[in-house]
Tab-separated table of C-alpha atoms and ligand atoms in Angstrom:
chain	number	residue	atom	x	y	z
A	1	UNK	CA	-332.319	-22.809	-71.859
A	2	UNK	CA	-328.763	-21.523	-71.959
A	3	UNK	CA	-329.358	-18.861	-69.003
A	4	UNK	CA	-331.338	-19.013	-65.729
A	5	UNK	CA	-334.515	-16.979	-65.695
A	6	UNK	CA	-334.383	-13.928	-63.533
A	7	UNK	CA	-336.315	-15.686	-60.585
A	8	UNK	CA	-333.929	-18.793	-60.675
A	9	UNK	CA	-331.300	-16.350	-60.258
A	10	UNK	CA	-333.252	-15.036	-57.139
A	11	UNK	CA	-333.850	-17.645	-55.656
A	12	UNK	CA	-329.869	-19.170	-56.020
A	13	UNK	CA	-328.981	-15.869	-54.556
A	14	UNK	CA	-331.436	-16.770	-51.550
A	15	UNK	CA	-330.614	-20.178	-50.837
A	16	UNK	CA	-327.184	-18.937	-51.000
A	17	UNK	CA	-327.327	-16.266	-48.222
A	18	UNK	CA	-329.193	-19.002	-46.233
A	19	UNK	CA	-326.447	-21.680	-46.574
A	20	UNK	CA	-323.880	-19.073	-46.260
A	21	UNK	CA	-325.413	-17.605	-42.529
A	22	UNK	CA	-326.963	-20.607	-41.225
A	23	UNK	CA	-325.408	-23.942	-42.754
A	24	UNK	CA	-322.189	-23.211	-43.543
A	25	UNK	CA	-321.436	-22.611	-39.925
A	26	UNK	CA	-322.682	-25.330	-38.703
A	27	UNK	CA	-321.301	-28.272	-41.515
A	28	UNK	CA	-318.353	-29.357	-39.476
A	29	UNK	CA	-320.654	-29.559	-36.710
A	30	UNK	CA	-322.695	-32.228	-38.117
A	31	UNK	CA	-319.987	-34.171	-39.842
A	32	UNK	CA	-318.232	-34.500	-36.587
A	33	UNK	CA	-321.560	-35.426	-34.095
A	34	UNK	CA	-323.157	-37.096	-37.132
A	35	UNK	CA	-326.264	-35.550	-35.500
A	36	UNK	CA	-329.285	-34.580	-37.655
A	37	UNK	CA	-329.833	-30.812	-38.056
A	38	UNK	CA	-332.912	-30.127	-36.884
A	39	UNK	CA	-331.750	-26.198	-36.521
A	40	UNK	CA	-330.831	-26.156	-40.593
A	41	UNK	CA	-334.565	-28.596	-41.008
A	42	UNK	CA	-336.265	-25.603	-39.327
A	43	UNK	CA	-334.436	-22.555	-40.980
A	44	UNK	CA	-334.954	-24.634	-44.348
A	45	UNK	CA	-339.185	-24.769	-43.497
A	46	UNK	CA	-339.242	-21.561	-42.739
A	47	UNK	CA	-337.850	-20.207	-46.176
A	48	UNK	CA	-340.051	-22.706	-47.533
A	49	UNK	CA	-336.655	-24.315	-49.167
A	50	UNK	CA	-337.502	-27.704	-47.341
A	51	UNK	CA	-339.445	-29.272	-50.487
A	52	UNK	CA	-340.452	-26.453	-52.630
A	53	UNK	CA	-341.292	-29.475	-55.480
A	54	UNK	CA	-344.639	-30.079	-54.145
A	55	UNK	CA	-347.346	-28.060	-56.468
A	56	UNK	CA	-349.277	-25.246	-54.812
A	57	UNK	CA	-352.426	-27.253	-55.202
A	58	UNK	CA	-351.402	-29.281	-51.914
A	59	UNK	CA	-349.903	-26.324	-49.862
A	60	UNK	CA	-346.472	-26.804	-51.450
A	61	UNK	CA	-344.648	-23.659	-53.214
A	62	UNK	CA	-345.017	-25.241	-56.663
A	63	UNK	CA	-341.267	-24.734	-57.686
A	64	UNK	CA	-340.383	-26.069	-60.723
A	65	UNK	CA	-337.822	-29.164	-61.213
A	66	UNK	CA	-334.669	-26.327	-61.340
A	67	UNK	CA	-335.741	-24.544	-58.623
A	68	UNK	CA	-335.204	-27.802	-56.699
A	69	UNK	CA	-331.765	-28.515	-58.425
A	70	UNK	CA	-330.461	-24.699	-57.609
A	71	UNK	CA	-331.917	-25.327	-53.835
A	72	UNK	CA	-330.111	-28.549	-53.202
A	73	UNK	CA	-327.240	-27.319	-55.059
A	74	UNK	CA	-327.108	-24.435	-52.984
A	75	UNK	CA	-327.525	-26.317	-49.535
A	76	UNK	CA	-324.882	-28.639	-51.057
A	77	UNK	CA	-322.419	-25.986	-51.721
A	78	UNK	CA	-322.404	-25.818	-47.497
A	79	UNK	CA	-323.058	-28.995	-46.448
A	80	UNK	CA	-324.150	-32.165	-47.850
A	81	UNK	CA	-325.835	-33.770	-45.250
A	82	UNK	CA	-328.522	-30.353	-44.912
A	83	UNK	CA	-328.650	-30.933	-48.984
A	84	UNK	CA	-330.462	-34.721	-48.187
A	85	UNK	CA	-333.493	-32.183	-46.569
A	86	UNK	CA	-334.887	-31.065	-49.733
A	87	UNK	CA	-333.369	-33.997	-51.728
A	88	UNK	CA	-334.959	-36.754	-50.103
A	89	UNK	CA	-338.416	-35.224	-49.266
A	90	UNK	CA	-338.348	-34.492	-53.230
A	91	UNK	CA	-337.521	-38.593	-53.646
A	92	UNK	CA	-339.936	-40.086	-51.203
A	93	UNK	CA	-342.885	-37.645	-52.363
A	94	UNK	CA	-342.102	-38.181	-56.045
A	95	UNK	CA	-343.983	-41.714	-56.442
A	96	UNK	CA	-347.040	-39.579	-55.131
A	97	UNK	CA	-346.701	-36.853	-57.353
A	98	UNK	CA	-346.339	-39.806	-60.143
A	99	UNK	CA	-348.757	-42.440	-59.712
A	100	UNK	CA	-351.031	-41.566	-55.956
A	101	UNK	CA	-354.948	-41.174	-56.281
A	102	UNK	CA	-355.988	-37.524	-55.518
A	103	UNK	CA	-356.938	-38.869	-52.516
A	104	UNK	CA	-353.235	-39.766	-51.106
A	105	UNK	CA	-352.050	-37.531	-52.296
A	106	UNK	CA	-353.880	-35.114	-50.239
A	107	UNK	CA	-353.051	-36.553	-47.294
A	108	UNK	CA	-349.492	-36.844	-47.182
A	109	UNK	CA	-348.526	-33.775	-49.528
A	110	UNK	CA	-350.011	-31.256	-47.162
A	111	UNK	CA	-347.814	-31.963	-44.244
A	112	UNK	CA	-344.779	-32.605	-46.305
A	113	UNK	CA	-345.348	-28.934	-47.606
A	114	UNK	CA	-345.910	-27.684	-44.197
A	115	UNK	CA	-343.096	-29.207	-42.897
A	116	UNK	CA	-344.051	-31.642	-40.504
A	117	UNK	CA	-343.190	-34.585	-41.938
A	118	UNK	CA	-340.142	-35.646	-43.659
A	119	UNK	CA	-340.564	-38.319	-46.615
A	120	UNK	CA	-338.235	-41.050	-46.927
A	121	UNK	CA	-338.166	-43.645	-50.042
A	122	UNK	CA	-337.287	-47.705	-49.746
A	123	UNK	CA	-336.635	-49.546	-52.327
A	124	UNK	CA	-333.489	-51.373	-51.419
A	125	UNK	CA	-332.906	-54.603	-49.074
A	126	UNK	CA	-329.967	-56.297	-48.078
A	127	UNK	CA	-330.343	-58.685	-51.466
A	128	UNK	CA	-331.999	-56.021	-53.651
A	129	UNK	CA	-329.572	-53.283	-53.953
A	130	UNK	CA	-328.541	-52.826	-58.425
A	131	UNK	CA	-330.719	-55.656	-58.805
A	132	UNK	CA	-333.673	-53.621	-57.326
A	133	UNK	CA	-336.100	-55.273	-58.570
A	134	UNK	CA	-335.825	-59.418	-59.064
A	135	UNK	CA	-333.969	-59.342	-55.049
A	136	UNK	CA	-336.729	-57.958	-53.657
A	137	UNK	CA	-338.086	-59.859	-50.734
A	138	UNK	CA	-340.505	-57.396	-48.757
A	139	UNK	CA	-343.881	-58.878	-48.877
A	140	UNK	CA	-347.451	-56.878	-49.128
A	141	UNK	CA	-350.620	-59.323	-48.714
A	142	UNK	CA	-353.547	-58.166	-49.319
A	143	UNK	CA	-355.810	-58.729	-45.884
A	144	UNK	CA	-359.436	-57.348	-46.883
A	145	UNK	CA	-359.291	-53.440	-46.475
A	146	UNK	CA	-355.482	-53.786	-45.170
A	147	UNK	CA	-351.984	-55.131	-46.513
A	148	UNK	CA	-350.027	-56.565	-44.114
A	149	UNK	CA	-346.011	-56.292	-44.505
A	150	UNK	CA	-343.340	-57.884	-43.521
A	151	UNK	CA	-339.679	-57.203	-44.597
A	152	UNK	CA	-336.580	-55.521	-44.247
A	153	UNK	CA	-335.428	-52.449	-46.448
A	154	UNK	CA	-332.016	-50.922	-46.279
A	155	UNK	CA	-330.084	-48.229	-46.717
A	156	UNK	CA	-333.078	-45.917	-46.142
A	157	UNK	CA	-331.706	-42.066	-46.138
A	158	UNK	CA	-333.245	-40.119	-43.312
A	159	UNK	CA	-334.916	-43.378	-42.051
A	160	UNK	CA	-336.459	-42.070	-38.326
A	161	UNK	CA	-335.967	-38.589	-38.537
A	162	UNK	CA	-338.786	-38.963	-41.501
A	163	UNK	CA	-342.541	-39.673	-40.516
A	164	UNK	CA	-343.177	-40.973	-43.834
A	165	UNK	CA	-342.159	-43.465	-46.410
A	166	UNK	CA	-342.661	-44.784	-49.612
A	167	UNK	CA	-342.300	-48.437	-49.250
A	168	UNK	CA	-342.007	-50.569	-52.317
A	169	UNK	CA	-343.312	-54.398	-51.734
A	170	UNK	CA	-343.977	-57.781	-53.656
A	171	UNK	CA	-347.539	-58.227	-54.191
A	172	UNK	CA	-347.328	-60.786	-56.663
A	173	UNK	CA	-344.403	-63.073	-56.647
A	174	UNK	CA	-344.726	-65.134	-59.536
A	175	UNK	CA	-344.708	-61.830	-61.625
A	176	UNK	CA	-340.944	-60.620	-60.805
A	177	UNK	CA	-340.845	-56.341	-61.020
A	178	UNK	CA	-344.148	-56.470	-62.436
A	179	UNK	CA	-345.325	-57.876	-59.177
A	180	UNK	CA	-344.028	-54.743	-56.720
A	181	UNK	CA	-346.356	-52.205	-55.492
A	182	UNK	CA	-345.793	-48.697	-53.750
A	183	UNK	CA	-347.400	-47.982	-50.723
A	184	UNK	CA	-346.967	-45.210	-48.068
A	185	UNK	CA	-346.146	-46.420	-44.881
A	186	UNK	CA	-346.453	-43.662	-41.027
A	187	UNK	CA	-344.070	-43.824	-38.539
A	188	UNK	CA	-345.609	-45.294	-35.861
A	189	UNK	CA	-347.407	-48.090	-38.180
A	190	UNK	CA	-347.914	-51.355	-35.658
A	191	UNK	CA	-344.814	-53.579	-36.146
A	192	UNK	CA	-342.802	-51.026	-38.219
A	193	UNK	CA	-339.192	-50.158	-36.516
A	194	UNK	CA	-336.067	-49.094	-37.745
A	195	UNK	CA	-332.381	-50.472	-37.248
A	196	UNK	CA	-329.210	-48.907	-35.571
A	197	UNK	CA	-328.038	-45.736	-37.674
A	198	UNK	CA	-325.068	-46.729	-39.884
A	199	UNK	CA	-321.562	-45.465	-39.735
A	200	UNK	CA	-320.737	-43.980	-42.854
A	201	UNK	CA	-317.891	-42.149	-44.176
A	202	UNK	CA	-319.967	-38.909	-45.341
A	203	UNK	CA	-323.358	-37.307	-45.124
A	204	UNK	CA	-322.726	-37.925	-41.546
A	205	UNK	CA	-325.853	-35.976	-39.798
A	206	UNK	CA	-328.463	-37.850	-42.596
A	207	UNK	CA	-329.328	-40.757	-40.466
A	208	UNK	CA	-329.801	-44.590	-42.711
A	209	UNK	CA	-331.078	-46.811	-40.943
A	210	UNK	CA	-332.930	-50.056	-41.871
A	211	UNK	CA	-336.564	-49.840	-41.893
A	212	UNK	CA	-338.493	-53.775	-40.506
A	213	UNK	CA	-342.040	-54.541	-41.154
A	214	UNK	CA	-342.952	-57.426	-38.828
A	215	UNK	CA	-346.699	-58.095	-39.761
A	216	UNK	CA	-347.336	-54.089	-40.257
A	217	UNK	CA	-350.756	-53.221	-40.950
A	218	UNK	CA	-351.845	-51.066	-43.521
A	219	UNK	CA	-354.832	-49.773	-44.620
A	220	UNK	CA	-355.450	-50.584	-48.490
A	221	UNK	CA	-356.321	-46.779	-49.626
A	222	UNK	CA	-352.203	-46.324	-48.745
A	223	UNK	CA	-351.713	-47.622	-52.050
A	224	UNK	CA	-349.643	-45.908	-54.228
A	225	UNK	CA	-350.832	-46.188	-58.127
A	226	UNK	CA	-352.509	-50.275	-58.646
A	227	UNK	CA	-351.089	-53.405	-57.726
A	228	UNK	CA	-347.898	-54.553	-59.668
A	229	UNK	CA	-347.045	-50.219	-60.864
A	230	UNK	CA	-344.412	-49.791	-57.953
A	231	UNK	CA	-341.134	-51.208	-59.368
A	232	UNK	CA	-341.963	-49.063	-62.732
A	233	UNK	CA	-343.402	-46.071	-60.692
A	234	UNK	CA	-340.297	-46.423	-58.301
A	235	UNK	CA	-337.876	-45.899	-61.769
A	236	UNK	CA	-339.836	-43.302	-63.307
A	237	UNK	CA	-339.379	-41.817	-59.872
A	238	UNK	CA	-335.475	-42.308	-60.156
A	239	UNK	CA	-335.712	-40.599	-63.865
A	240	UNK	CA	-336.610	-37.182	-61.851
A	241	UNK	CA	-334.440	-37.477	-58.974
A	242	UNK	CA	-331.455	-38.984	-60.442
A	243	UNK	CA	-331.035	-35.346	-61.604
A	244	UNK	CA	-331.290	-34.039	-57.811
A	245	UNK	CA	-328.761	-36.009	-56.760
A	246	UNK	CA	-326.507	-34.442	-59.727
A	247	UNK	CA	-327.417	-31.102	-58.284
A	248	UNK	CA	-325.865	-32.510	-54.591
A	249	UNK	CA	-322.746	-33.707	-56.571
A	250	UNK	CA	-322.265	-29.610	-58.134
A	251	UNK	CA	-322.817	-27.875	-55.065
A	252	UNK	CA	-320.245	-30.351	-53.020
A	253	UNK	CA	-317.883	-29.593	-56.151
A	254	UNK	CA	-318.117	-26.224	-56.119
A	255	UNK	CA	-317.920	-25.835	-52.092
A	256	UNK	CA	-314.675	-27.902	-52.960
A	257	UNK	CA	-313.327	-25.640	-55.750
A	258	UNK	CA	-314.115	-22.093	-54.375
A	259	UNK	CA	-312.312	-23.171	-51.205
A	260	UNK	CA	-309.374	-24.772	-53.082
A	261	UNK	CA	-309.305	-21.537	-55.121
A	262	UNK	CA	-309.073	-18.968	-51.812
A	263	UNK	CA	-306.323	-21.252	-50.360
A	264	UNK	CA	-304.029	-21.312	-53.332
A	265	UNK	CA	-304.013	-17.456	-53.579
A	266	UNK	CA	-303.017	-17.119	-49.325
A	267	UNK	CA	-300.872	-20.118	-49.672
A	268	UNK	CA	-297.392	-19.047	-50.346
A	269	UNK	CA	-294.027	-21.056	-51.633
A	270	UNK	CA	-290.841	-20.701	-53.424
A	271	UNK	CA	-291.244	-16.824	-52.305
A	272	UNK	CA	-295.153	-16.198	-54.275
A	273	UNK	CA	-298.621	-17.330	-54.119
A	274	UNK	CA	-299.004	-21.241	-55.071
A	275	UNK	CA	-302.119	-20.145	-57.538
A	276	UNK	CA	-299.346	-18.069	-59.673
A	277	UNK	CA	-297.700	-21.950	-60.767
A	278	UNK	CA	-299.035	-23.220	-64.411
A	279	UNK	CA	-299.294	-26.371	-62.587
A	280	UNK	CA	-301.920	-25.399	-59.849
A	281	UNK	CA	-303.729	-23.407	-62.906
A	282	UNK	CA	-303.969	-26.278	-64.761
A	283	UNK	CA	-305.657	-28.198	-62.010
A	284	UNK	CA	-307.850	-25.583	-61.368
A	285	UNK	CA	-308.896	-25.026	-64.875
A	286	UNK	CA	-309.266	-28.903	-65.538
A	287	UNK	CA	-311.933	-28.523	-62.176
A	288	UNK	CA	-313.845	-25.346	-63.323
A	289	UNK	CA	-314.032	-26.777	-66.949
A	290	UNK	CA	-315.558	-30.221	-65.859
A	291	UNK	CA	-317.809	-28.748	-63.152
A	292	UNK	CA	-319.680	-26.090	-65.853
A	293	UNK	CA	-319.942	-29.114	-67.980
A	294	UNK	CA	-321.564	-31.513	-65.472
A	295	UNK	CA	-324.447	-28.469	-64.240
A	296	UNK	CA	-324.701	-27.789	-68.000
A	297	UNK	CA	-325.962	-30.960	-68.732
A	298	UNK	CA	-328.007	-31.088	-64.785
A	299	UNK	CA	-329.885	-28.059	-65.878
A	300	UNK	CA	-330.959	-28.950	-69.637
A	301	UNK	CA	-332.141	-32.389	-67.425
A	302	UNK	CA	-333.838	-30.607	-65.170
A	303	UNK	CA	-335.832	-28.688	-67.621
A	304	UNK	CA	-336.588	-32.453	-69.408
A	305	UNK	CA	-337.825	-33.614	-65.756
A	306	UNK	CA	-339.629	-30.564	-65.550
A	307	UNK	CA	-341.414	-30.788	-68.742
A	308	UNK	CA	-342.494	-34.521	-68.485
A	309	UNK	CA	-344.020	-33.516	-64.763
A	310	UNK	CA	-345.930	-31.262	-67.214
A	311	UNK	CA	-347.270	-34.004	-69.218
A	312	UNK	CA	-345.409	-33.652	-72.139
A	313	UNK	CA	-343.289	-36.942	-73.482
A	314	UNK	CA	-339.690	-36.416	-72.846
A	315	UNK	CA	-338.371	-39.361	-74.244
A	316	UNK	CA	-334.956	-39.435	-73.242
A	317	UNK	CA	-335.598	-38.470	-70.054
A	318	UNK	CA	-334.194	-41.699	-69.043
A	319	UNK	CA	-330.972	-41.265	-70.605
A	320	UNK	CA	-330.096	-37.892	-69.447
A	321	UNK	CA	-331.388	-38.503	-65.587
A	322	UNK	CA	-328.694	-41.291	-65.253
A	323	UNK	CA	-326.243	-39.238	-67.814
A	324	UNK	CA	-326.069	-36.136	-65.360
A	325	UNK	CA	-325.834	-38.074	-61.919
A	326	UNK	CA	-323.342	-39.872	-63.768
A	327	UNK	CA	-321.122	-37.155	-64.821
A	328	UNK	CA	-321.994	-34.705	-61.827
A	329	UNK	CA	-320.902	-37.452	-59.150
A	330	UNK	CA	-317.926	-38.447	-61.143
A	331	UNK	CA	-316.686	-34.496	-61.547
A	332	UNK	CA	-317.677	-34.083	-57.700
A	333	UNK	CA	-315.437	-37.425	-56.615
A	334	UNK	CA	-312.130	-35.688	-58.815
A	335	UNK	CA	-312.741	-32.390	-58.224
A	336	UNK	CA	-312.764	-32.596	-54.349
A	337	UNK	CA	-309.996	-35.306	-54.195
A	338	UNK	CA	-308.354	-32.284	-56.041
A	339	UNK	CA	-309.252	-29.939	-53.806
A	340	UNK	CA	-307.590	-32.081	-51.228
A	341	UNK	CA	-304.781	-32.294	-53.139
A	342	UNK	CA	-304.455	-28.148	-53.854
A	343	UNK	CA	-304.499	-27.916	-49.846
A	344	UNK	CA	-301.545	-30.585	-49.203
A	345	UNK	CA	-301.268	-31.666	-45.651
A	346	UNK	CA	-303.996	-29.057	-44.974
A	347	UNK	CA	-306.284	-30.538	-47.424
A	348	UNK	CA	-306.210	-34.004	-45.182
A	349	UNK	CA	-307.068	-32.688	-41.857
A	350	UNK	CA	-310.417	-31.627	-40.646
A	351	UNK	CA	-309.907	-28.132	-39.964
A	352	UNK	CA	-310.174	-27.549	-43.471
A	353	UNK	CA	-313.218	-28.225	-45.001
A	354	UNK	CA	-312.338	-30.416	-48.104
A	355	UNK	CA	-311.757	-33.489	-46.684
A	356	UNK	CA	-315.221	-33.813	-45.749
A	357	UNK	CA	-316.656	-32.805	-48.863
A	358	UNK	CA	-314.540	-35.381	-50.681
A	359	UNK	CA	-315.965	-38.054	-48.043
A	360	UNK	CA	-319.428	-36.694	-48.603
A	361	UNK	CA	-318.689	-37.227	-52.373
A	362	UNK	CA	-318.388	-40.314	-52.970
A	363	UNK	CA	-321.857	-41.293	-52.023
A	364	UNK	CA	-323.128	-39.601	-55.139
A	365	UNK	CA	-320.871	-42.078	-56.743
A	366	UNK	CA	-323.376	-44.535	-54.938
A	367	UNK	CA	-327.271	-44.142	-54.063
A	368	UNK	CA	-330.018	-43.944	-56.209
A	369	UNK	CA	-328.483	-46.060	-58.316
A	370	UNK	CA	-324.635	-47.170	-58.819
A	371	UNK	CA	-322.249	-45.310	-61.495
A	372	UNK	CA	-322.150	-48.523	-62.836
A	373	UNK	CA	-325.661	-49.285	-62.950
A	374	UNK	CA	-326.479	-45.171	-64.819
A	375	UNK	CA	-323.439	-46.444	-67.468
A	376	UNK	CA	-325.998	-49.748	-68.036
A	377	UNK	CA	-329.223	-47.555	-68.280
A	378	UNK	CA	-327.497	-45.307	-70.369
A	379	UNK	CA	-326.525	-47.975	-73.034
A	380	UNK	CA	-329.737	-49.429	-73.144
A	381	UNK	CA	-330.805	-46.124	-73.986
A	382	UNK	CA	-328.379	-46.127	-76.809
A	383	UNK	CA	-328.601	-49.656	-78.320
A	384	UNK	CA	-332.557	-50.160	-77.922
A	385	UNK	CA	-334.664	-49.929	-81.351
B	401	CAA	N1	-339.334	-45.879	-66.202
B	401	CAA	C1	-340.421	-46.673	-66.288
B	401	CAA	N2	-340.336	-48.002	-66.488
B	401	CAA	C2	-339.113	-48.533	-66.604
B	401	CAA	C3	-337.935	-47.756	-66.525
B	401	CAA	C4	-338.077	-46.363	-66.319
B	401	CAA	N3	-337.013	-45.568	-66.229
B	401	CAA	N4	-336.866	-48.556	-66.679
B	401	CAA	C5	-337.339	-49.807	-66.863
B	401	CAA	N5	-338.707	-49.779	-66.802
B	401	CAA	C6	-339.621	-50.914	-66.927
B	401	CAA	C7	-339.209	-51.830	-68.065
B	401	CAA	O1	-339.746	-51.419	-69.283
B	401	CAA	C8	-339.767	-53.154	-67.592
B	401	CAA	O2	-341.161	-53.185	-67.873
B	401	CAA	P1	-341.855	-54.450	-68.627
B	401	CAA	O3	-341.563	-55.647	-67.773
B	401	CAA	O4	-343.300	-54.091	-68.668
B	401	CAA	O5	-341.182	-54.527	-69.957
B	401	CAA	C9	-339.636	-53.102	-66.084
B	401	CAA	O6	-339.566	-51.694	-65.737
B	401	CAA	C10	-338.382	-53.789	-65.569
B	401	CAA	O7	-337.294	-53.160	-66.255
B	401	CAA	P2	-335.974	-53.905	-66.610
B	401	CAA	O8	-336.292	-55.212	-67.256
B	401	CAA	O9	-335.087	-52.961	-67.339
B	401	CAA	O10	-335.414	-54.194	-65.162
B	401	CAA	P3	-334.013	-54.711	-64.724
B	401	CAA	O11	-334.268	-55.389	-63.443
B	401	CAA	O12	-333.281	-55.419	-65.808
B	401	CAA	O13	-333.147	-53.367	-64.524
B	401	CAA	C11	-332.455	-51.439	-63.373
B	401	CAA	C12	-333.600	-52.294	-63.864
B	401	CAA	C13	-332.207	-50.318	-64.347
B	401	CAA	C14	-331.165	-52.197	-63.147
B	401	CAA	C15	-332.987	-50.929	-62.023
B	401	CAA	O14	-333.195	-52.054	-61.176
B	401	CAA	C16	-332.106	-49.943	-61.370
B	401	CAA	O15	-332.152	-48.755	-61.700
B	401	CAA	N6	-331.323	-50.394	-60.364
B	401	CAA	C17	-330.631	-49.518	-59.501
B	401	CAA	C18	-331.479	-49.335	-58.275
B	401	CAA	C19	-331.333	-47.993	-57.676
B	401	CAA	O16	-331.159	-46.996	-58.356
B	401	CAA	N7	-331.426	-47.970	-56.371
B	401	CAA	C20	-331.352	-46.779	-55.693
B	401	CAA	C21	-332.088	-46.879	-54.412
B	401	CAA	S1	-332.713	-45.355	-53.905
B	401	CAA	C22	-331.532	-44.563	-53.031
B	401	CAA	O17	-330.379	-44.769	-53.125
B	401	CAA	C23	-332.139	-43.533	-52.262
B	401	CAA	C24	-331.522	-42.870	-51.161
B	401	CAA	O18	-331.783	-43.219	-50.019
B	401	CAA	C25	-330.829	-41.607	-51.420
């Protein structure tokens, strides 16, 4: 694949006008309240951009793995926070999509692709955050035809303003990540509430929250795959999404870059245009040159994720998922603290827009999995027989 087909093209010139007349406008806006946008939620449903993952076999639009990564790329390119929308309904869903009976997945992939519900994914807790799963302390007994939970997860990305979660839980302590299980978990369960909405330096309007199970019921037919899948179905999860949050890091970049590149040719010193110095050219090259290489790499992924959702055995599927998140959220963090730096004084207030996109960077630097941790997955890829 070294060009988009003609309806990937189409649709990145949709989502585009979209983000351009309805989210652009409104990205300061939600970095300042730190409000979610329900306005950009309900524009997204109604292009049917909101998770267009989900196959058409539950009422979902059936779009492939890079129509998703040109959609949140897109959305990204405006405003990071609107980009969590499709991003995190495509992480909390994916476990379904991966491992659910026909059954569940019926249930909750209907309104997801309708656009009532919102699905969130938890897998970290205060102790289990790299070390996802041997901290893991959230507890699922099995009570006849119910589990019962109790727990704490954290860091849970649109945690309230979703109605429904994948929640990841030890079934079987003596049997470490073997011993986690996946189950989906309604807002509204008895017992389950969430914590105070955390201050955070970007994705402002995405609300995470803590999620507590104090002796939540369940019924048993929420299960998600068997007892003791849900640490492995949670990863195999990560392998597909890792890449979506690559797609977030290349459309904060490139909001960054085409903004830094409009300033520089207004901005005038020393008597001309600040873009007509070698040394702002060089900066802007080094940008363009490492973006194209980061959504290089995010697309070939993409069309990896998409073939192994097809059945087919992608085996380093691994490797490139954390490879491209890697690389994209690196090239994001430079490129916008470059982008600050192209815009001077401007570039650190907030009437510009790049200061916000480098804050909204560096999470990519962060969830679904450390930088750190992607370098360790990628060299077990590389040393294992
Ligand atoms: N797919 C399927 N199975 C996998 C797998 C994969 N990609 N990677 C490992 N496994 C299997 C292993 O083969 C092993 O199985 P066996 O016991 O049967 O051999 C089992 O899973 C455990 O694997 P490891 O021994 O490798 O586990 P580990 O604990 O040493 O390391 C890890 C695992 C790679 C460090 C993993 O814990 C990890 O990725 N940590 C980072 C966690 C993370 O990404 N958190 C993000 C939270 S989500 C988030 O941020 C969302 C948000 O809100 C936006």
């Amino acid at each position: 694949m070294f060009e988009l087909s003609e309806e990937h093209e189409a649709l990145r010139a949709a989502v585009r006008e979209l983000a351009t007349d309805k989210i652009a406008p409104r990205a300061a806006d939600i970095d300042r309240t730190a409000e979610f946008p329900w306005d950009v939620h309900d524009a997204l449903v109604k292009a049917d951009f909101h998770a267009l993952h989900v196959p058409e076999q539950y009422g979902g639009a059936g779009g492939d793995a890079l129509a998703s990564v040109l959609v949140i790329e897109e959305v990204a390119r405006a405003c990071a926070t609107s980009s969590l929308i499709p991003a995190v309904n495509k992480l909390g869903s994916m476990p379904l999509l991966l491992g659910a009976s026909e059954g569940v997945k019926q249930k909750y992939l209907a309104p997801l692709a309708r656009g009532e519900a919102m699905f969130s994914y938890a897998l970290s807790e205060p102790e289990a955050g790299s070390d996802a799963g041997g901290g893991m302390r959230t507890r699922a007994v099995r009570d006849g035809d119910t589990y019962v939970l109790n727990g704490v997860k954290r860091w849970i990305t649109n945690a309230g303003v979703s109605k429904l979660y994948t929640v990841m839980a030890v079934t079987d302590p003596d049997k470490g990540p073997n011993g986690i299980t996946a189950f989906v978990v309604e807002d509204g369960d008895p017992g389950f509430t969430y914590g105070a909405p955390e201050h955070k330096l970007g994705i402002k309007g995405s609300p995470t929250r803590e999620l507590y199970f104090d002796n939540t019921v369940i019924p048993a037919d929420r299960i998600i795959g068997a007892e003791g899948e849900g640490f492995k179905i949670a990863l195999r999860t990560l392998d597909h999404t890792r890449v979506t949050i690559a797609a977030q890091a290349l459309g904060i970049a490139q909001g960054a870059l085409d903004y830094a590149i409009g300033y520089v040719k207004e901005r005038r010193q020393f008597g001309k245009a600040i873009a007509d110095f070698q040394g702002i050219q060089f900066m802007l090259a080094d940008m363009a040159m490492q973006l194209e290489g980061a959504r290089q790499l995010t697309y070939a992924a993409a069309a990896k994720s998409e073939r192994a959702m097809n059945g087919e055995k992608v085996a380093d599927l691994t490797y490139i998922s954390s490879a491209c998140k890697c690389l994209a959220s690196d090239v994001a963090m430079k490129v916008t603290t470059d982008a600050v730096q192209l815009l001077g004084g401007y570039g650190y207030v907030n009437d510009y827009p790049v200061e916000r996109m480098m804050r909204d960077a560096k999470i990519t630097q962060i969830y679904e999995g450390t930088n750190q941790i992607q370098r360790m997955v990628i060299a077990r890829q590389l040393l294992k027989d």
